[in-house]
Coordinates of C-alpha atoms in Angstrom, one line a residue:
X1 CA 31.8 -34.4 -74.8
X2 CA 33.8 -31.1 -74.6
X3 CA 36.4 -32.8 -72.4
X4 CA 36.6 -35.7 -74.8
X5 CA 37.0 -33.4 -77.8
X6 CA 39.8 -31.5 -76.0
X7 CA 41.7 -34.6 -75.2
X8 CA 41.3 -35.8 -78.8
X9 CA 42.5 -32.5 -80.1
X10 CA 45.6 -32.7 -77.9
X11 CA 46.4 -36.3 -79.1
X12 CA 46.0 -35.3 -82.7
X13 CA 48.3 -32.3 -82.1
X14 CA 51.0 -34.6 -80.5
X15 CA 50.7 -37.1 -83.3
X16 CA 51.1 -34.3 -85.8
X17 CA 54.1 -32.9 -84.1
X18 CA 55.7 -36.4 -83.8
X19 CA 55.3 -36.8 -87.5
X20 CA 56.9 -33.5 -88.3
X21 CA 60.0 -33.7 -86.0
X22 CA 62.8 -36.2 -86.4
X23 CA 62.9 -36.2 -90.2
X24 CA 66.6 -35.4 -90.0
X25 CA 69.5 -36.4 -87.7
X26 CA 70.9 -33.0 -88.0
X27 CA 70.8 -31.4 -84.7
X28 CA 70.0 -27.8 -85.9
X29 CA 67.3 -29.0 -88.2
X30 CA 65.7 -31.0 -85.5
X31 CA 65.5 -28.0 -83.1
X32 CA 64.0 -25.9 -85.9
X33 CA 61.4 -28.6 -86.6
X34 CA 60.3 -28.7 -82.9
X35 CA 60.0 -24.9 -82.8
X36 CA 58.0 -24.6 -86.0
X37 CA 55.6 -27.4 -84.8
X38 CA 54.5 -25.6 -81.7
X39 CA 54.2 -22.0 -83.0
X40 CA 51.5 -20.7 -83.4
X41 CA 49.2 -23.8 -82.7
X42 CA 50.2 -24.4 -79.1
X43 CA 52.1 -21.2 -78.2
X44 CA 53.1 -17.8 -79.6
X45 CA 56.8 -17.8 -78.6
X46 CA 59.1 -20.8 -78.3
X47 CA 62.7 -20.5 -77.1
X48 CA 64.9 -23.5 -77.0
X49 CA 68.0 -23.8 -74.8
X50 CA 70.5 -26.7 -74.8
X51 CA 73.5 -27.6 -72.7
X52 CA 76.9 -27.0 -74.3
X53 CA 77.8 -30.6 -74.4
X54 CA 74.7 -31.3 -76.5
X55 CA 75.6 -28.5 -78.9
X56 CA 79.1 -29.8 -79.3
X57 CA 78.0 -33.3 -80.0
X58 CA 80.0 -34.6 -77.0
X59 CA 79.1 -37.4 -74.6
X60 CA 76.2 -37.3 -72.2
X61 CA 76.3 -34.2 -69.9
X62 CA 78.0 -35.1 -66.5
X63 CA 76.0 -34.4 -63.4
X64 CA 72.8 -32.4 -62.9
X65 CA 72.8 -28.7 -64.0
X66 CA 73.5 -26.0 -61.6
X67 CA 73.9 -22.2 -61.5
X68 CA 77.1 -22.4 -63.4
X69 CA 75.8 -24.6 -66.2
X70 CA 75.9 -22.7 -69.5
X71 CA 72.8 -22.8 -71.6
X72 CA 72.8 -22.0 -75.4
X73 CA 69.8 -20.3 -76.9
X74 CA 69.6 -22.4 -80.1
X75 CA 66.2 -21.4 -81.5
X76 CA 63.6 -18.7 -81.1
X77 CA 60.3 -19.0 -83.0
X78 CA 57.5 -16.4 -82.5
X79 CA 54.5 -14.9 -84.3
X80 CA 55.2 -11.4 -83.0
X81 CA 56.1 -8.5 -85.3
X82 CA 59.5 -9.2 -87.1
X83 CA 62.5 -8.2 -85.1
X84 CA 60.9 -7.7 -81.8
X85 CA 62.6 -10.7 -80.2
X86 CA 65.6 -11.1 -82.4
X87 CA 67.5 -8.1 -81.2
X88 CA 66.8 -8.5 -77.5
X89 CA 67.3 -12.3 -77.1
X90 CA 69.4 -13.3 -80.1
X91 CA 70.0 -16.9 -81.1
X92 CA 73.4 -18.1 -80.2
X93 CA 73.7 -16.4 -76.9
X94 CA 75.0 -18.4 -73.9
X95 CA 74.1 -17.8 -70.3
X96 CA 73.6 -19.4 -66.9
X97 CA 70.4 -19.1 -64.9
X98 CA 70.1 -18.1 -61.2
X99 CA 68.5 -20.5 -58.7
X100 CA 65.4 -18.4 -58.1
X101 CA 64.2 -18.6 -61.7
X102 CA 61.5 -20.9 -63.0
X103 CA 64.0 -22.0 -65.7
X104 CA 66.4 -23.3 -63.0
X105 CA 63.5 -25.1 -61.2
X106 CA 62.6 -26.9 -64.5
X107 CA 66.1 -28.0 -65.4
X108 CA 67.0 -29.2 -61.9
X109 CA 63.7 -31.1 -61.2
X110 CA 63.1 -32.3 -64.7
X111 CA 59.4 -31.3 -64.4
X112 CA 57.4 -28.7 -66.3
X113 CA 56.9 -25.3 -64.6
X114 CA 53.6 -23.5 -65.2
X115 CA 53.1 -19.9 -64.5
X116 CA 49.5 -18.9 -65.6
X117 CA 50.4 -15.2 -65.8
X118 CA 53.7 -13.5 -65.3
X119 CA 53.2 -10.5 -63.1
X120 CA 55.1 -7.3 -63.8
X121 CA 57.2 -7.9 -60.6
X122 CA 58.1 -11.4 -61.8
X123 CA 58.8 -10.1 -65.2
X124 CA 61.3 -7.6 -63.8
X125 CA 63.0 -10.3 -61.7
X126 CA 63.4 -12.5 -64.7
X127 CA 64.6 -9.7 -66.9
X128 CA 67.3 -8.7 -64.3
X129 CA 69.5 -11.5 -65.4
X130 CA 69.7 -10.1 -69.0
X131 CA 72.4 -7.5 -68.8
X132 CA 72.1 -4.3 -70.9
X133 CA 68.7 -5.2 -72.2
X134 CA 65.1 -5.0 -70.8
X135 CA 63.0 -8.1 -71.7
X136 CA 60.2 -7.3 -69.2
X137 CA 57.9 -5.8 -71.8
X138 CA 58.2 -9.0 -73.9
X139 CA 57.2 -11.4 -71.1
X140 CA 55.1 -9.5 -68.6
X141 CA 51.5 -10.4 -68.3
X142 CA 52.0 -13.4 -70.6
X143 CA 51.3 -17.1 -69.7
X144 CA 54.5 -19.2 -69.5
X145 CA 55.2 -22.9 -69.6
X146 CA 58.7 -24.2 -69.2
X147 CA 59.2 -27.8 -70.2
X148 CA 62.4 -29.9 -69.9
X149 CA 63.9 -31.7 -72.9
X150 CA 65.0 -35.0 -71.4
X151 CA 66.4 -38.3 -72.6
X152 CA 67.1 -41.2 -70.2
X153 CA 66.3 -39.0 -67.2
X154 CA 69.0 -36.5 -68.1
X155 CA 68.0 -32.9 -68.9
X156 CA 69.5 -31.9 -72.3
X157 CA 67.7 -28.5 -72.3
X158 CA 64.4 -26.8 -72.0
X159 CA 61.8 -24.9 -74.0
X160 CA 60.2 -21.6 -72.8
X161 CA 56.7 -21.3 -74.2
X162 CA 54.8 -18.0 -73.9
X163 CA 51.3 -17.0 -75.0
X164 CA 50.0 -13.5 -75.7
X165 CA 48.1 -11.9 -72.8
X166 CA 44.8 -12.0 -74.9
X167 CA 45.2 -15.7 -75.5
X168 CA 43.9 -18.4 -73.1
X169 CA 46.3 -19.1 -70.3
X170 CA 48.3 -22.4 -70.1
X171 CA 46.5 -24.8 -67.8
X172 CA 47.1 -28.3 -66.3
X173 CA 46.1 -30.0 -69.6
X174 CA 48.6 -27.8 -71.4
X175 CA 51.2 -28.8 -68.8
X176 CA 50.7 -32.5 -69.6
X177 CA 50.6 -31.8 -73.3
X178 CA 53.8 -29.7 -73.1
X179 CA 55.6 -32.4 -71.1
X180 CA 54.6 -35.1 -73.6
X181 CA 55.7 -32.9 -76.4
X182 CA 59.0 -32.2 -74.7
X183 CA 59.5 -35.9 -74.0
X184 CA 59.2 -36.8 -77.6
X185 CA 61.3 -33.9 -78.7
X186 CA 64.0 -34.8 -76.2
X187 CA 64.3 -38.3 -77.6
X188 CA 64.6 -36.9 -81.1
X189 CA 67.2 -34.4 -80.0
X190 CA 69.2 -37.1 -78.1
X191 CA 69.2 -39.2 -81.4
X192 CA 70.5 -36.3 -83.2
X193 CA 73.1 -35.7 -80.4
X194 CA 74.3 -39.3 -80.5
X195 CA 74.5 -39.1 -84.3
X196 CA 76.5 -35.9 -84.1
X197 CA 78.7 -37.5 -81.5
X198 CA 79.4 -40.6 -83.6
X199 CA 80.0 -38.5 -86.7
X200 CA 82.6 -36.4 -84.7
X201 CA 84.3 -39.6 -83.5
X202 CA 84.4 -41.0 -87.0
X203 CA 85.6 -37.8 -88.4
X204 CA 88.4 -37.5 -85.8
X205 CA 89.4 -41.1 -86.4
X206 CA 89.5 -40.7 -90.2
X207 CA 91.4 -37.4 -90.0
X208 CA 94.0 -38.8 -87.6
X209 CA 94.6 -41.8 -89.9
X210 CA 95.0 -39.6 -93.1
X211 CA 98.5 -38.2 -93.2
X212 CA 99.5 -34.6 -93.5
X213 CA 101.0 -34.5 -97.0
X214 CA 103.8 -32.0 -97.6
X215 CA 102.9 -30.1 -100.8
X216 CA 106.5 -30.0 -101.9
X217 CA 108.9 -32.9 -101.7
X218 CA 112.3 -33.3 -103.3
X219 CA 111.8 -32.9 -107.0
X220 CA 108.0 -33.1 -106.9
X221 CA 104.9 -31.2 -105.9
X222 CA 101.8 -33.0 -104.5
X223 CA 98.2 -32.4 -104.0
X224 CA 95.6 -34.7 -102.4
X225 CA 91.9 -35.0 -101.9
X226 CA 89.9 -37.3 -99.6
X227 CA 86.1 -37.5 -100.0
X228 CA 83.9 -39.8 -97.8
X229 CA 81.1 -41.8 -99.4
X230 CA 77.8 -39.8 -99.3
X231 CA 75.9 -42.6 -97.6
X232 CA 78.6 -44.3 -95.6
X233 CA 79.8 -41.5 -93.4
X234 CA 83.4 -40.4 -93.1
X235 CA 84.9 -43.7 -92.0
X236 CA 86.5 -45.8 -94.7
X237 CA 89.5 -47.7 -95.8
X238 CA 90.9 -45.5 -98.5
X239 CA 94.3 -43.9 -97.9
X240 CA 97.2 -42.2 -99.5
X241 CA 100.7 -41.3 -98.4
X242 CA 104.0 -39.7 -99.5
X243 CA 107.2 -40.9 -97.8
X244 CA 110.7 -39.4 -98.0
X245 CA 113.3 -42.0 -99.1
X246 CA 117.1 -41.9 -99.3
X247 CA 118.7 -40.5 -102.5
X248 CA 116.2 -37.6 -102.8
X249 CA 113.5 -40.2 -103.8
X250 CA 109.8 -40.1 -102.8
X251 CA 107.4 -43.0 -102.3
X252 CA 103.8 -42.4 -103.4
X253 CA 101.2 -44.8 -102.1
X254 CA 97.5 -45.2 -102.5
X255 CA 95.4 -48.0 -101.1
X256 CA 91.9 -49.2 -100.6
X257 CA 90.7 -51.6 -97.9
X258 CA 87.7 -53.6 -99.0
X259 CA 84.6 -52.8 -97.1
X260 CA 83.5 -49.8 -95.0
X261 CA 83.2 -48.6 -91.4
X262 CA 85.4 -48.8 -88.4
X263 CA 86.8 -52.2 -89.2
X264 CA 88.0 -51.1 -92.6
X265 CA 89.4 -47.9 -91.0
X266 CA 91.3 -49.8 -88.4
X267 CA 92.8 -52.1 -91.0
X268 CA 93.7 -49.2 -93.1
X269 CA 95.6 -47.6 -90.2
X270 CA 97.6 -50.9 -89.7
X271 CA 98.5 -51.3 -93.3
X272 CA 99.5 -47.6 -93.7
X273 CA 101.8 -47.9 -90.7
X274 CA 103.3 -51.1 -92.1
X275 CA 103.9 -49.4 -95.4
X276 CA 105.7 -46.6 -93.7
X277 CA 107.8 -49.0 -91.6
X278 CA 108.9 -51.0 -94.6
X279 CA 109.6 -47.9 -96.7
X280 CA 111.9 -46.7 -93.9
X281 CA 114.2 -49.7 -94.6
X282 CA 114.1 -48.8 -98.4
X283 CA 112.3 -51.9 -99.6
X284 CA 111.8 -52.2 -103.3
X285 CA 108.1 -51.9 -104.4
X286 CA 107.6 -55.6 -105.2
X287 CA 109.2 -56.6 -101.9
X288 CA 107.2 -54.2 -99.9
X289 CA 103.9 -55.5 -101.4
X290 CA 105.0 -59.1 -100.7
X291 CA 105.7 -58.3 -97.1
X292 CA 102.4 -56.4 -96.8
X293 CA 100.6 -59.4 -98.2
X294 CA 102.2 -61.6 -95.6
X295 CA 101.3 -59.3 -92.8
X296 CA 97.6 -59.1 -93.9
X297 CA 97.4 -62.9 -94.0
X298 CA 98.7 -63.1 -90.4
X299 CA 96.2 -60.5 -89.2
X300 CA 93.2 -62.5 -90.4
X301 CA 91.2 -63.9 -93.3
X302 CA 89.1 -60.8 -93.7
X303 CA 92.1 -58.5 -94.5
X304 CA 91.8 -57.6 -98.1
X305 CA 93.1 -54.5 -99.7
X306 CA 94.4 -53.1 -102.9
X307 CA 97.6 -51.0 -103.0
X308 CA 99.7 -49.2 -105.5
X309 CA 103.3 -48.3 -104.5
X310 CA 105.5 -46.0 -106.6
X311 CA 109.1 -44.8 -106.0
X312 CA 109.9 -41.6 -107.9
X313 CA 113.7 -40.9 -108.5
X314 CA 113.9 -37.2 -109.5
X315 CA 117.6 -37.4 -110.4
X316 CA 117.3 -40.5 -112.6
X317 CA 113.9 -39.3 -113.9
X318 CA 112.0 -42.6 -113.5
X319 CA 109.3 -44.2 -111.6
X320 CA 109.4 -47.8 -110.2
X321 CA 105.9 -49.1 -109.6
X322 CA 104.3 -52.3 -108.2
X323 CA 100.6 -53.1 -108.1
X324 CA 98.5 -55.2 -105.8
X325 CA 95.1 -55.3 -107.5
X326 CA 94.7 -51.6 -107.7
X327 CA 93.5 -49.5 -110.6
X328 CA 96.3 -48.2 -112.8
X329 CA 97.6 -44.7 -112.5
X330 CA 97.5 -42.0 -115.1
X331 CA 100.5 -40.1 -116.3
X332 CA 100.1 -36.8 -118.2
X333 CA 103.1 -35.9 -120.3
X334 CA 104.3 -32.4 -120.1
X335 CA 105.7 -32.3 -123.7
X336 CA 102.4 -32.7 -125.5
X337 CA 99.7 -32.8 -122.7
X338 CA 98.9 -36.4 -123.7
X339 CA 97.5 -38.7 -120.9
X340 CA 97.7 -42.4 -120.6
X341 CA 96.9 -45.3 -118.2
X342 CA 100.2 -47.0 -117.3
X343 CA 100.3 -50.6 -118.3
X344 CA 101.2 -52.5 -115.0
X345 CA 100.9 -56.1 -113.9
X346 CA 97.7 -56.1 -112.0
X347 CA 98.7 -58.4 -109.2
X348 CA 96.4 -59.8 -106.6
X349 CA 94.9 -57.7 -103.7
X350 CA 96.8 -57.7 -100.4
X351 CA 95.7 -60.6 -98.3
X352 CA 95.1 -63.1 -101.0
X353 CA 98.5 -64.7 -100.7
X354 CA 100.6 -66.9 -103.0
X355 CA 100.6 -64.4 -105.9
X356 CA 104.0 -62.7 -107.0
X357 CA 104.2 -59.0 -107.4
X358 CA 106.3 -57.5 -110.2
X359 CA 107.8 -54.0 -110.5
X360 CA 107.9 -51.9 -113.6
X361 CA 110.2 -48.9 -114.4
X362 CA 108.8 -46.0 -116.4
X363 CA 110.9 -43.0 -117.6
X364 CA 109.4 -39.6 -117.0
X365 CA 110.3 -36.0 -117.8
X366 CA 110.2 -32.8 -115.8
X367 CA 106.7 -31.5 -115.6
X368 CA 105.0 -34.8 -116.1
X369 CA 102.0 -35.4 -113.7
X370 CA 101.1 -38.7 -112.1
X371 CA 97.6 -39.3 -110.9
X372 CA 96.8 -42.1 -108.4
X373 CA 93.3 -42.7 -107.0
X374 CA 91.0 -45.3 -105.5
X375 CA 88.1 -46.9 -107.4
X376 CA 85.5 -44.8 -105.7
X377 CA 86.4 -42.0 -108.2
X378 CA 86.0 -44.0 -111.4
X379 CA 83.6 -46.9 -110.5
X380 CA 79.9 -46.7 -111.3
X381 CA 77.6 -49.6 -110.6
X382 CA 76.4 -51.3 -113.7
X383 CA 79.2 -49.8 -115.9
X384 CA 82.5 -51.3 -116.9
X385 CA 85.3 -49.7 -115.0
X386 CA 87.1 -49.0 -118.3
X387 CA 84.6 -46.2 -118.9
X388 CA 85.6 -44.5 -115.6
X389 CA 89.3 -45.0 -116.3
X390 CA 88.9 -43.4 -119.7
X391 CA 87.2 -40.5 -118.2
X392 CA 89.9 -40.2 -115.6
X393 CA 92.6 -40.1 -118.2
X394 CA 90.7 -37.4 -120.2
X395 CA 90.0 -35.2 -117.2
X396 CA 93.6 -35.5 -116.0
X397 CA 94.8 -34.0 -119.2
X398 CA 92.9 -30.8 -118.7
X399 CA 95.2 -27.8 -118.1
X400 CA 94.9 -26.2 -114.7
X401 CA 96.4 -23.2 -112.9
X402 CA 97.6 -25.2 -109.9
X403 CA 97.8 -28.7 -108.6
X404 CA 94.8 -28.2 -106.3
X405 CA 92.7 -26.9 -109.2
X406 CA 93.8 -29.9 -111.2
X407 CA 92.5 -32.2 -108.4
X408 CA 89.2 -30.4 -108.2
X409 CA 88.8 -30.4 -112.0
X410 CA 89.2 -34.2 -112.0
X411 CA 86.6 -34.7 -109.3
X412 CA 84.1 -32.3 -110.8
X413 CA 84.6 -33.8 -114.3
X414 CA 84.1 -37.4 -113.2
X415 CA 81.2 -36.6 -111.0
X416 CA 79.4 -34.9 -113.9
X417 CA 80.4 -37.6 -116.3
X418 CA 79.9 -40.9 -114.3
X419 CA 77.2 -40.0 -111.6
X420 CA 74.8 -38.0 -113.7
X421 CA 71.3 -39.2 -112.8
X422 CA 72.6 -42.0 -110.5
X423 CA 72.2 -40.3 -107.1
X424 CA 75.8 -39.2 -106.7
X425 CA 78.9 -40.9 -105.5
X426 CA 78.5 -43.8 -103.1
X427 CA 82.1 -44.8 -102.2
X428 CA 85.1 -43.1 -100.6
X429 CA 87.6 -41.4 -102.8
X430 CA 91.3 -40.9 -102.2
X431 CA 93.2 -38.9 -104.9
X432 CA 97.0 -38.2 -104.9
X433 CA 98.6 -36.1 -107.7
X434 CA 102.3 -35.5 -108.1
X435 CA 104.0 -33.1 -110.5
X436 CA 107.4 -34.7 -111.3
X437 CA 109.7 -31.7 -111.5
X438 CA 112.9 -33.6 -111.5
X439 CA 116.3 -32.5 -110.2
X440 CA 118.9 -31.3 -112.7
X441 CA 122.3 -33.0 -112.6
X442 CA 123.9 -29.7 -111.9
X443 CA 122.0 -29.5 -108.7
X444 CA 123.6 -32.7 -107.3
X445 CA 127.1 -33.1 -106.0
X446 CA 128.4 -36.5 -104.8
X447 CA 131.7 -37.6 -103.4
X448 CA 133.1 -40.9 -102.1
X449 CA 135.3 -40.4 -99.1
X450 CA 137.8 -42.9 -97.7
X451 CA 137.3 -44.0 -94.1
X452 CA 139.9 -41.8 -92.6
X453 CA 139.6 -39.1 -90.0
X454 CA 141.2 -36.5 -92.1
X455 CA 138.4 -36.9 -94.6
X456 CA 136.2 -35.0 -92.2
X457 CA 138.0 -31.7 -92.9
X458 CA 138.1 -32.5 -96.6
X459 CA 134.3 -32.9 -96.5
X460 CA 133.9 -29.5 -95.0
X461 CA 136.1 -28.0 -97.8
X462 CA 134.1 -29.8 -100.5
X463 CA 130.9 -28.6 -99.1
X464 CA 131.9 -25.0 -98.8
X465 CA 133.4 -25.0 -102.3
X466 CA 130.2 -26.5 -103.8
X467 CA 128.0 -24.0 -102.1
X468 CA 130.1 -21.2 -103.3
X469 CA 129.7 -22.5 -106.9
X470 CA 125.9 -22.6 -106.3
X471 CA 125.9 -19.0 -105.0
X472 CA 124.9 -20.2 -101.4
X473 CA 127.8 -18.9 -99.4
X474 CA 125.5 -17.6 -96.7
X475 CA 124.5 -21.2 -95.9
X476 CA 128.0 -22.6 -95.9
X477 CA 128.9 -22.2 -92.2
X478 CA 125.9 -24.1 -90.9
X479 CA 126.1 -26.8 -93.7
X480 CA 129.9 -27.2 -93.0
X481 CA 129.2 -27.8 -89.3
X482 CA 126.4 -30.3 -89.8
X483 CA 128.2 -32.2 -92.5
X484 CA 131.3 -32.4 -90.2
X485 CA 129.2 -34.1 -87.5
X486 CA 127.5 -36.6 -89.8
X487 CA 130.7 -37.6 -91.7
X488 CA 132.5 -38.0 -88.4
X489 CA 129.9 -40.6 -87.3
X490 CA 130.0 -42.4 -90.6
X491 CA 133.8 -42.6 -90.7
X492 CA 133.8 -43.9 -87.2
X493 CA 131.4 -46.7 -87.8
X494 CA 131.7 -47.7 -91.5
X495 CA 133.3 -51.0 -92.4
X496 CA 134.2 -50.7 -96.1
X497 CA 136.6 -48.4 -97.9
X498 CA 134.3 -45.4 -98.5
X499 CA 131.3 -43.3 -97.3
X500 CA 129.2 -41.4 -99.8
X501 CA 128.5 -37.7 -99.3
X502 CA 125.8 -36.1 -101.4
X503 CA 124.4 -32.6 -101.7
X504 CA 121.2 -31.8 -103.5
X505 CA 120.0 -28.3 -104.2
X506 CA 116.2 -27.8 -104.4
X507 CA 114.1 -25.4 -102.4
X508 CA 116.2 -26.5 -99.5
X509 CA 119.7 -28.0 -99.2
X510 CA 119.6 -31.8 -98.7
X511 CA 122.7 -33.5 -97.5
X512 CA 123.0 -37.3 -97.3
X513 CA 125.8 -39.4 -95.9
X514 CA 125.6 -43.2 -96.6
X515 CA 127.8 -46.0 -95.2
X516 CA 127.6 -49.8 -94.8
X517 CA 126.8 -49.8 -91.1
X518 CA 123.2 -51.0 -90.4
X519 CA 123.0 -49.5 -86.9
X520 CA 121.0 -46.3 -86.9
X521 CA 122.5 -43.4 -84.8
X522 CA 120.4 -42.1 -81.9
X523 CA 120.2 -39.0 -79.8
X524 CA 122.0 -39.6 -76.6
X525 CA 121.9 -38.0 -73.1
X526 CA 125.4 -36.8 -72.5
X527 CA 127.2 -35.3 -69.4
X528 CA 129.6 -32.4 -69.2
X529 CA 132.6 -34.7 -69.4
X530 CA 131.4 -37.1 -72.1
X531 CA 133.7 -37.0 -75.1
X532 CA 131.1 -38.3 -77.7
X533 CA 127.3 -38.1 -78.2
X534 CA 126.7 -34.4 -79.0
X535 CA 126.9 -34.6 -82.9
X536 CA 123.2 -35.4 -83.5
X537 CA 122.1 -32.9 -80.9
X538 CA 123.8 -30.2 -83.0
X539 CA 122.2 -31.5 -86.2
X540 CA 118.8 -31.7 -84.5
X541 CA 119.1 -28.1 -83.3
X542 CA 120.4 -26.5 -86.5
X543 CA 118.8 -28.6 -89.3
X544 CA 115.3 -27.8 -90.5
X545 CA 114.7 -31.5 -90.6
X546 CA 116.8 -34.6 -90.3
X547 CA 116.4 -38.3 -90.2
X548 CA 118.0 -41.8 -90.8
X549 CA 117.0 -44.6 -93.1
X550 CA 118.2 -48.1 -93.5
X551 CA 119.2 -49.2 -97.0
X552 CA 120.0 -52.5 -98.6
X553 CA 123.7 -51.9 -98.0
X554 CA 123.7 -50.0 -94.7
X555 CA 122.1 -46.7 -93.7
X556 CA 121.8 -43.1 -94.8
X557 CA 121.8 -40.1 -92.4
X558 CA 120.4 -37.0 -93.9
X559 CA 119.4 -33.4 -93.0
X560 CA 117.7 -30.5 -94.8
X561 CA 118.8 -26.9 -94.4
X562 CA 116.7 -23.9 -95.3
X563 CA 118.1 -21.8 -98.0
X564 CA 118.0 -18.0 -98.4
X565 CA 114.5 -16.8 -99.3
X566 CA 115.7 -15.3 -102.6
X567 CA 117.0 -18.7 -103.7
X568 CA 113.8 -20.5 -102.9
X569 CA 111.6 -17.9 -104.6
X570 CA 113.7 -18.1 -107.8
X571 CA 113.3 -21.8 -108.4

């Protein structure tokens, strides 16, 4: 009867522990649950060690552990007086274990190690591996059981269990109980490890697909936010982008692939790359969406997405927009703080096919703000989307000290207004805000140069004189050299009567040279005796940034040059 009662008590204990652990896929929380489940009912001290790959959420550890394997102390639960263990063996410490220790025996054999009573001599040997501290008083004369935390016959870690000297020593039944406890805990930890690994993969994938947005473009400042759905993980199909275009223009893009998960993220990556490629040849918004729709149909029947494509011209102070089934943007007027949803042709989602796309031109003024987002920000199940759009327009009009603060204000306001009592946001959110600063006419200079070799020297003189009028004499030498190289190439390859040279003064100096030749120049490998081919190397070395773009009439080669710090700070 006593033996039966003891077995029944152990089974009840294991069932209770199994019910308490694994309530979360968070690795740290799972470890804490296991520690709290065994102290003080089964042991007085429980220290948990895990391999570094498990902590990092990486793949399965390679090969069996050895004396060089680093073990991280991730938890220490005890019922001793407060602070007695915490200062001597702190959580977070990493260390290897020598071959002569019972810990090494447990982690290499994968079997529990039982020491009914740690002698003072053994306590000193174990304590010798802990530098600058003496743990022998903490472990000597105690009963110890070391149990492996395994999953699929791989040791992920181990637990060190210690009982007070006055408590009954661990016995063979405790060894079996501890092994079963560790086996169940190992499976739960492995599930948490795999979840952490998949989360890390998903996060890396999503972050690699979302672009790094420059906060300051020619004539506009931008701020962005991306928020994954609360239940769907970090992988989704929402995206945003800003693309530099010829003529000091900027393309602003926001899109939303229908569905969630890796398939949507992969499709999003394809569409985003396609948009960048088409923007690089300066497609008009309606043409770009038409081509994107054709691409989606070729990729497969399940490729559906919404997309809003906007071109901002800061010199002409206008937006050109085309919509493919996306929610409309909000514009906040600087003059009176009034916000409004822009009335655009809705269009059909990308991938539907057979539906035309139309572009709309909207005049803007310096200081106006444009807000583009995906429907995860404004859509609430069971509510008309017009409610969310009205809330978006209202929150966008709130004054803010910075663009980042304005984005956060919108997100907080809509979360409080739309998701109150509904369990929070369920869909991904992409938010792109642009403050349309504009570029004054006095900050732009443009010349049409005949296709003659002597125009190269004239271009240098024009640039130096213009920079002098702008008070940028210190930048003239470098700008003169770079302009000379680009104009030389344009004059050599153009077919019509003129090339166009343009300077734009913002926080940097932008120079653009346009001609009617569609062939883009390339960096070449040149020898010591080669007469041509060094021009773009000079540009690449001296310019802050440079590039080429195809246009409807030819190409544009451009470079940006940093301006003196005093000039940038004054604008």
